[in-house]
Amino acid sequence: LLNTGGARRLDGVLLETVSAPDLHVAVFGAGHVGRALVGILAGLDADIRWIDDRDGMLTEAPQSVSAIQTASPTVAVAAMPPGSFYLVMTHSHALDLGICAAVLERGDAAYCGLIGSATKRRRFESHFIELGLDQARIDTLTCPIGIGGIAGKQPAAIAIATAAEILRIYERRRAGREVAT
């Protein structure tokens, strides 16, 4: 929760207006890129959930991050609020496919990003079509992830490019909401 200012006293009681962050991010996978990405995102005023199916992988979760070890990571998709950002980078292509399919089936993500190449994206698109997902939903998948122009393949470079992409989309969406209200 963040203090939005406006502290005042009422009958001797100090009242402060607080609000929950409106940036909700689920990071699936605790490999090298997942760790680097969570380390960057942890510094934001955001609801960050780091999800992995393997025991002992989330032991270094920053205090501001909710670490969720679960045998069924796809279940965590349903727990996210509408308009969430999903970053999928697990140790398993089958698991990545299931998580992405669950996000796309929801149809309310601000962003669904999958680590990988254009070739991986094409393979996943074929599977999504077999699952009966319509092309409009499939087209919302971002793969590869990260802002353009970053050539580095080190986990930190991928994490920085991906965090920048998330922030750019989030701030544009937020500016649009502020203008509309």
PDB file of C-alpha atoms in Angstrom:
ATOM      1  CA  LEU A   1       0.000   0.000   0.000  1.00  0.00           C
ATOM      2  CA  LEU A   2       1.215   3.470  -0.714  1.00  0.00           C
ATOM      3  CA  ASN A   3       0.536   6.687   1.107  1.00  0.00           C
ATOM      4  CA  THR A   4      -1.206   9.024  -1.300  1.00  0.00           C
ATOM      5  CA  GLY A   5      -0.818  12.041   0.973  1.00  0.00           C
ATOM      6  CA  GLY A   6      -3.709  13.798   2.564  1.00  0.00           C
ATOM      7  CA  ALA A   7      -2.961  12.849   6.168  1.00  0.00           C
ATOM      8  CA  ARG A   8      -5.338  14.576   8.552  1.00  0.00           C
ATOM      9  CA  ARG A   9      -6.504  14.385  12.115  1.00  0.00           C
ATOM     10  CA  LEU A  10     -10.072  13.615  13.062  1.00  0.00           C
ATOM     11  CA  ASP A  11     -11.050  13.514  16.727  1.00  0.00           C
ATOM     12  CA  GLY A  12      -7.427  12.981  17.727  1.00  0.00           C
ATOM     13  CA  VAL A  13      -6.859  10.146  15.243  1.00  0.00           C
ATOM     14  CA  LEU A  14      -4.394  10.486  12.377  1.00  0.00           C
ATOM     15  CA  LEU A  15      -6.006   9.336   9.118  1.00  0.00           C
ATOM     16  CA  GLU A  16      -4.008   8.680   5.964  1.00  0.00           C
ATOM     17  CA  THR A  17      -5.327   7.777   2.543  1.00  0.00           C
ATOM     18  CA  VAL A  18      -3.640   4.683   1.177  1.00  0.00           C
ATOM     19  CA  SER A  19      -4.193   2.706  -1.979  1.00  0.00           C
ATOM     20  CA  ALA A  20      -3.047  -0.602  -3.337  1.00  0.00           C
ATOM     21  CA  PRO A  21      -0.727  -0.610  -6.331  1.00  0.00           C
ATOM     22  CA  ASP A  22      -2.488  -0.911  -9.667  1.00  0.00           C
ATOM     23  CA  LEU A  23       0.438  -2.615 -11.394  1.00  0.00           C
ATOM     24  CA  HIS A  24       0.018  -6.377 -11.015  1.00  0.00           C
ATOM     25  CA  VAL A  25       2.724  -8.633 -12.439  1.00  0.00           C
ATOM     26  CA  ALA A  26       3.009 -12.419 -12.391  1.00  0.00           C
ATOM     27  CA  VAL A  27       6.453 -13.781 -13.239  1.00  0.00           C
ATOM     28  CA  PHE A  28       6.376 -17.498 -13.986  1.00  0.00           C
ATOM     29  CA  GLY A  29       9.787 -19.127 -13.650  1.00  0.00           C
ATOM     30  CA  ALA A  30      12.727 -18.783 -11.285  1.00  0.00           C
ATOM     31  CA  GLY A  31      15.603 -19.360 -13.674  1.00  0.00           C
ATOM     32  CA  HIS A  32      18.334 -16.837 -14.423  1.00  0.00           C
ATOM     33  CA  VAL A  33      16.112 -14.387 -16.318  1.00  0.00           C
ATOM     34  CA  GLY A  34      13.230 -14.743 -13.849  1.00  0.00           C
ATOM     35  CA  ARG A  35      15.554 -13.963 -10.934  1.00  0.00           C
ATOM     36  CA  ALA A  36      17.020 -10.935 -12.706  1.00  0.00           C
ATOM     37  CA  LEU A  37      13.572  -9.658 -13.690  1.00  0.00           C
ATOM     38  CA  VAL A  38      12.076 -10.061 -10.224  1.00  0.00           C
ATOM     39  CA  GLY A  39      15.074  -8.231  -8.760  1.00  0.00           C
ATOM     40  CA  ILE A  40      14.348  -5.255 -11.009  1.00  0.00           C
ATOM     41  CA  LEU A  41      10.569  -5.282 -10.581  1.00  0.00           C
ATOM     42  CA  ALA A  42      10.841  -5.579  -6.785  1.00  0.00           C
ATOM     43  CA  GLY A  43      11.834  -1.918  -6.586  1.00  0.00           C
ATOM     44  CA  LEU A  44       8.556  -0.758  -8.116  1.00  0.00           C
ATOM     45  CA  ASP A  45       5.349   0.097  -6.311  1.00  0.00           C
ATOM     46  CA  ALA A  46       3.660  -3.004  -7.652  1.00  0.00           C
ATOM     47  CA  ASP A  47       2.037  -6.288  -6.748  1.00  0.00           C
ATOM     48  CA  ILE A  48       4.676  -8.765  -7.927  1.00  0.00           C
ATOM     49  CA  ARG A  49       3.971 -12.485  -7.736  1.00  0.00           C
ATOM     50  CA  TRP A  50       6.825 -14.871  -8.527  1.00  0.00           C
ATOM     51  CA  ILE A  51       5.603 -18.348  -9.316  1.00  0.00           C
ATOM     52  CA  ASP A  52       7.516 -21.597  -9.828  1.00  0.00           C
ATOM     53  CA  ASP A  53       6.641 -25.274  -9.561  1.00  0.00           C
ATOM     54  CA  ARG A  54      10.029 -26.418  -8.238  1.00  0.00           C
ATOM     55  CA  ASP A  55      10.968 -26.749  -4.569  1.00  0.00           C
ATOM     56  CA  GLY A  56      13.606 -24.362  -3.264  1.00  0.00           C
ATOM     57  CA  MET A  57      13.696 -22.060  -6.284  1.00  0.00           C
ATOM     58  CA  LEU A  58      12.118 -19.001  -4.666  1.00  0.00           C
ATOM     59  CA  THR A  59      14.318 -18.783  -1.575  1.00  0.00           C
ATOM     60  CA  GLU A  60      15.877 -15.482  -2.675  1.00  0.00           C
ATOM     61  CA  ALA A  61      12.600 -13.632  -3.239  1.00  0.00           C
ATOM     62  CA  PRO A  62      12.806  -9.940  -2.321  1.00  0.00           C
ATOM     63  CA  GLN A  63      10.637  -8.984   0.648  1.00  0.00           C
ATOM     64  CA  SER A  64       8.263  -6.954  -1.541  1.00  0.00           C
ATOM     65  CA  VAL A  65       7.551  -9.945  -3.804  1.00  0.00           C
ATOM     66  CA  SER A  66       5.023 -12.721  -3.138  1.00  0.00           C
ATOM     67  CA  ALA A  67       6.813 -16.019  -3.768  1.00  0.00           C
ATOM     68  CA  ILE A  68       4.395 -18.784  -4.747  1.00  0.00           C
ATOM     69  CA  GLN A  69       5.667 -22.347  -5.059  1.00  0.00           C
ATOM     70  CA  THR A  70       2.901 -24.486  -6.529  1.00  0.00           C
ATOM     71  CA  ALA A  71       2.641 -27.763  -8.398  1.00  0.00           C
ATOM     72  CA  SER A  72       0.056 -26.078 -10.685  1.00  0.00           C
ATOM     73  CA  PRO A  73       1.325 -22.645 -11.792  1.00  0.00           C
ATOM     74  CA  THR A  74      -1.586 -22.241 -14.224  1.00  0.00           C
ATOM     75  CA  VAL A  75      -3.884 -21.937 -11.208  1.00  0.00           C
ATOM     76  CA  ALA A  76      -2.054 -18.713 -10.280  1.00  0.00           C
ATOM     77  CA  VAL A  77      -3.299 -17.151 -13.529  1.00  0.00           C
ATOM     78  CA  ALA A  78      -6.868 -17.210 -12.228  1.00  0.00           C
ATOM     79  CA  ALA A  79      -5.832 -15.450  -9.012  1.00  0.00           C
ATOM     80  CA  MET A  80      -4.544 -12.361 -10.815  1.00  0.00           C
ATOM     81  CA  PRO A  81      -6.766  -9.279 -11.175  1.00  0.00           C
ATOM     82  CA  PRO A  82      -7.988  -8.172 -14.612  1.00  0.00           C
ATOM     83  CA  GLY A  83      -5.457  -6.011 -16.444  1.00  0.00           C
ATOM     84  CA  SER A  84      -2.444  -7.871 -15.041  1.00  0.00           C
ATOM     85  CA  PHE A  85       0.912  -8.359 -16.719  1.00  0.00           C
ATOM     86  CA  TYR A  86       2.108 -11.945 -17.193  1.00  0.00           C
ATOM     87  CA  LEU A  87       5.705 -12.921 -17.911  1.00  0.00           C
ATOM     88  CA  VAL A  88       6.249 -16.565 -18.772  1.00  0.00           C
ATOM     89  CA  MET A  89       9.770 -17.996 -18.593  1.00  0.00           C
ATOM     90  CA  THR A  90       9.661 -21.406 -16.937  1.00  0.00           C
ATOM     91  CA  HIS A  91      11.975 -24.379 -17.344  1.00  0.00           C
ATOM     92  CA  SER A  92       9.418 -26.244 -19.467  1.00  0.00           C
ATOM     93  CA  HIS A  93       7.907 -25.517 -22.881  1.00  0.00           C
ATOM     94  CA  ALA A  94       4.819 -27.545 -21.922  1.00  0.00           C
ATOM     95  CA  LEU A  95       4.363 -25.475 -18.768  1.00  0.00           C
ATOM     96  CA  ASP A  96       4.927 -22.228 -20.706  1.00  0.00           C
ATOM     97  CA  LEU A  97       2.271 -23.343 -23.190  1.00  0.00           C
ATOM     98  CA  GLY A  98      -0.264 -24.114 -20.448  1.00  0.00           C
ATOM     99  CA  ILE A  99       0.314 -20.823 -18.649  1.00  0.00           C
ATOM    100  CA  CYS A 100       0.108 -18.751 -21.834  1.00  0.00           C
ATOM    101  CA  ALA A 101      -3.046 -20.590 -22.913  1.00  0.00           C
ATOM    102  CA  ALA A 102      -4.665 -19.864 -19.534  1.00  0.00           C
ATOM    103  CA  VAL A 103      -3.765 -16.161 -19.819  1.00  0.00           C
ATOM    104  CA  LEU A 104      -5.007 -15.894 -23.399  1.00  0.00           C
ATOM    105  CA  GLU A 105      -8.227 -17.758 -22.546  1.00  0.00           C
ATOM    106  CA  ARG A 106      -8.924 -15.186 -19.804  1.00  0.00           C
ATOM    107  CA  GLY A 107      -8.739 -12.443 -22.391  1.00  0.00           C
ATOM    108  CA  ASP A 108      -8.185  -9.598 -19.916  1.00  0.00           C
ATOM    109  CA  ALA A 109      -4.399  -9.340 -19.619  1.00  0.00           C
ATOM    110  CA  ALA A 110      -2.641  -6.025 -20.112  1.00  0.00           C
ATOM    111  CA  TYR A 111       0.310  -8.051 -21.354  1.00  0.00           C
ATOM    112  CA  CYS A 112       1.212 -11.692 -21.876  1.00  0.00           C
ATOM    113  CA  GLY A 113       4.901 -12.096 -22.607  1.00  0.00           C
ATOM    114  CA  LEU A 114       6.714 -15.323 -23.394  1.00  0.00           C
ATOM    115  CA  ILE A 115      10.489 -15.605 -23.392  1.00  0.00           C
ATOM    116  CA  GLY A 116      11.766 -17.088 -26.607  1.00  0.00           C
ATOM    117  CA  SER A 117      12.263 -16.624 -30.297  1.00  0.00           C
ATOM    118  CA  ALA A 118       9.974 -16.006 -33.251  1.00  0.00           C
ATOM    119  CA  THR A 119      10.258 -19.743 -33.966  1.00  0.00           C
ATOM    120  CA  LYS A 120       8.981 -20.597 -30.482  1.00  0.00           C
ATOM    121  CA  ARG A 121       6.121 -18.174 -30.999  1.00  0.00           C
ATOM    122  CA  ARG A 122       5.086 -19.905 -34.256  1.00  0.00           C
ATOM    123  CA  ARG A 123       5.156 -23.321 -32.555  1.00  0.00           C
ATOM    124  CA  PHE A 124       3.022 -21.997 -29.706  1.00  0.00           C
ATOM    125  CA  GLU A 125       0.572 -20.342 -32.123  1.00  0.00           C
ATOM    126  CA  SER A 126      -0.025 -23.735 -33.776  1.00  0.00           C
ATOM    127  CA  HIS A 127      -0.782 -25.281 -30.381  1.00  0.00           C
ATOM    128  CA  PHE A 128      -3.106 -22.424 -29.437  1.00  0.00           C
ATOM    129  CA  ILE A 129      -5.063 -22.916 -32.662  1.00  0.00           C
ATOM    130  CA  GLU A 130      -5.347 -26.645 -31.852  1.00  0.00           C
ATOM    131  CA  LEU A 131      -6.691 -25.642 -28.419  1.00  0.00           C
ATOM    132  CA  GLY A 132      -9.384 -23.563 -30.132  1.00  0.00           C
ATOM    133  CA  LEU A 133      -8.102 -20.096 -29.235  1.00  0.00           C
ATOM    134  CA  ASP A 134      -9.105 -17.462 -31.762  1.00  0.00           C
ATOM    135  CA  GLN A 135      -6.434 -15.577 -33.682  1.00  0.00           C
ATOM    136  CA  ALA A 136      -7.293 -12.228 -32.055  1.00  0.00           C
ATOM    137  CA  ARG A 137      -6.355 -13.600 -28.630  1.00  0.00           C
ATOM    138  CA  ILE A 138      -3.266 -15.353 -29.965  1.00  0.00           C
ATOM    139  CA  ASP A 139      -2.142 -12.049 -31.485  1.00  0.00           C
ATOM    140  CA  THR A 140      -1.999 -10.490 -28.003  1.00  0.00           C
ATOM    141  CA  LEU A 141       0.927 -12.750 -27.056  1.00  0.00           C
ATOM    142  CA  THR A 142       4.294 -10.966 -27.016  1.00  0.00           C
ATOM    143  CA  CYS A 143       7.193 -13.229 -27.978  1.00  0.00           C
ATOM    144  CA  PRO A 144      10.026 -12.456 -27.938  1.00  0.00           C
ATOM    145  CA  ILE A 145       9.773 -10.150 -24.942  1.00  0.00           C
ATOM    146  CA  GLY A 146      11.532  -6.857 -24.252  1.00  0.00           C
ATOM    147  CA  ILE A 147      11.782  -3.493 -25.951  1.00  0.00           C
ATOM    148  CA  GLY A 148      13.478  -3.476 -29.332  1.00  0.00           C
ATOM    149  CA  GLY A 149      17.041  -2.418 -29.845  1.00  0.00           C
ATOM    150  CA  ILE A 150      18.538  -4.429 -26.971  1.00  0.00           C
ATOM    151  CA  ALA A 151      20.792  -7.111 -28.465  1.00  0.00           C
ATOM    152  CA  GLY A 152      22.195  -8.558 -25.238  1.00  0.00           C
ATOM    153  CA  LYS A 153      21.242 -12.112 -24.318  1.00  0.00           C
ATOM    154  CA  GLN A 154      22.510 -12.013 -20.743  1.00  0.00           C
ATOM    155  CA  PRO A 155      19.757 -12.513 -18.130  1.00  0.00           C
ATOM    156  CA  ALA A 156      20.200  -8.933 -16.861  1.00  0.00           C
ATOM    157  CA  ALA A 157      19.885  -7.463 -20.374  1.00  0.00           C
ATOM    158  CA  ILE A 158      16.732  -9.450 -21.090  1.00  0.00           C
ATOM    159  CA  ALA A 159      15.313  -8.491 -17.689  1.00  0.00           C
ATOM    160  CA  ILE A 160      16.017  -4.775 -18.181  1.00  0.00           C
ATOM    161  CA  ALA A 161      14.507  -4.776 -21.684  1.00  0.00           C
ATOM    162  CA  THR A 162      11.443  -6.644 -20.418  1.00  0.00           C
ATOM    163  CA  ALA A 163      10.959  -4.396 -17.382  1.00  0.00           C
ATOM    164  CA  ALA A 164      11.200  -1.369 -19.679  1.00  0.00           C
ATOM    165  CA  GLU A 165       8.559  -2.860 -21.982  1.00  0.00           C
ATOM    166  CA  ILE A 166       6.224  -3.514 -19.051  1.00  0.00           C
ATOM    167  CA  LEU A 167       6.671   0.014 -17.691  1.00  0.00           C
ATOM    168  CA  ARG A 168       6.089   1.587 -21.097  1.00  0.00           C
ATOM    169  CA  ILE A 169       2.817  -0.323 -21.586  1.00  0.00           C
ATOM    170  CA  TYR A 170       1.710   0.297 -17.995  1.00  0.00           C
ATOM    171  CA  GLU A 171       2.363   4.037 -18.166  1.00  0.00           C
ATOM    172  CA  ARG A 172       0.598   4.384 -21.524  1.00  0.00           C
ATOM    173  CA  ARG A 173      -2.436   2.516 -20.190  1.00  0.00           C
ATOM    174  CA  ARG A 174      -2.410   4.606 -17.020  1.00  0.00           C
ATOM    175  CA  ALA A 175      -2.147   7.862 -18.976  1.00  0.00           C
ATOM    176  CA  GLY A 176      -5.104   6.762 -21.088  1.00  0.00           C
ATOM    177  CA  ARG A 177      -7.178   6.092 -17.965  1.00  0.00           C
ATOM    178  CA  GLU A 178      -6.241   9.441 -16.449  1.00  0.00           C
ATOM    179  CA  VAL A 179      -7.181  11.293 -19.643  1.00  0.00           C
ATOM    180  CA  ALA A 180     -10.491   9.412 -19.925  1.00  0.00           C
ATOM    181  CA  THR A 181     -11.602  10.218 -16.379  1.00  0.00           C
TER     182      THR A 181
END
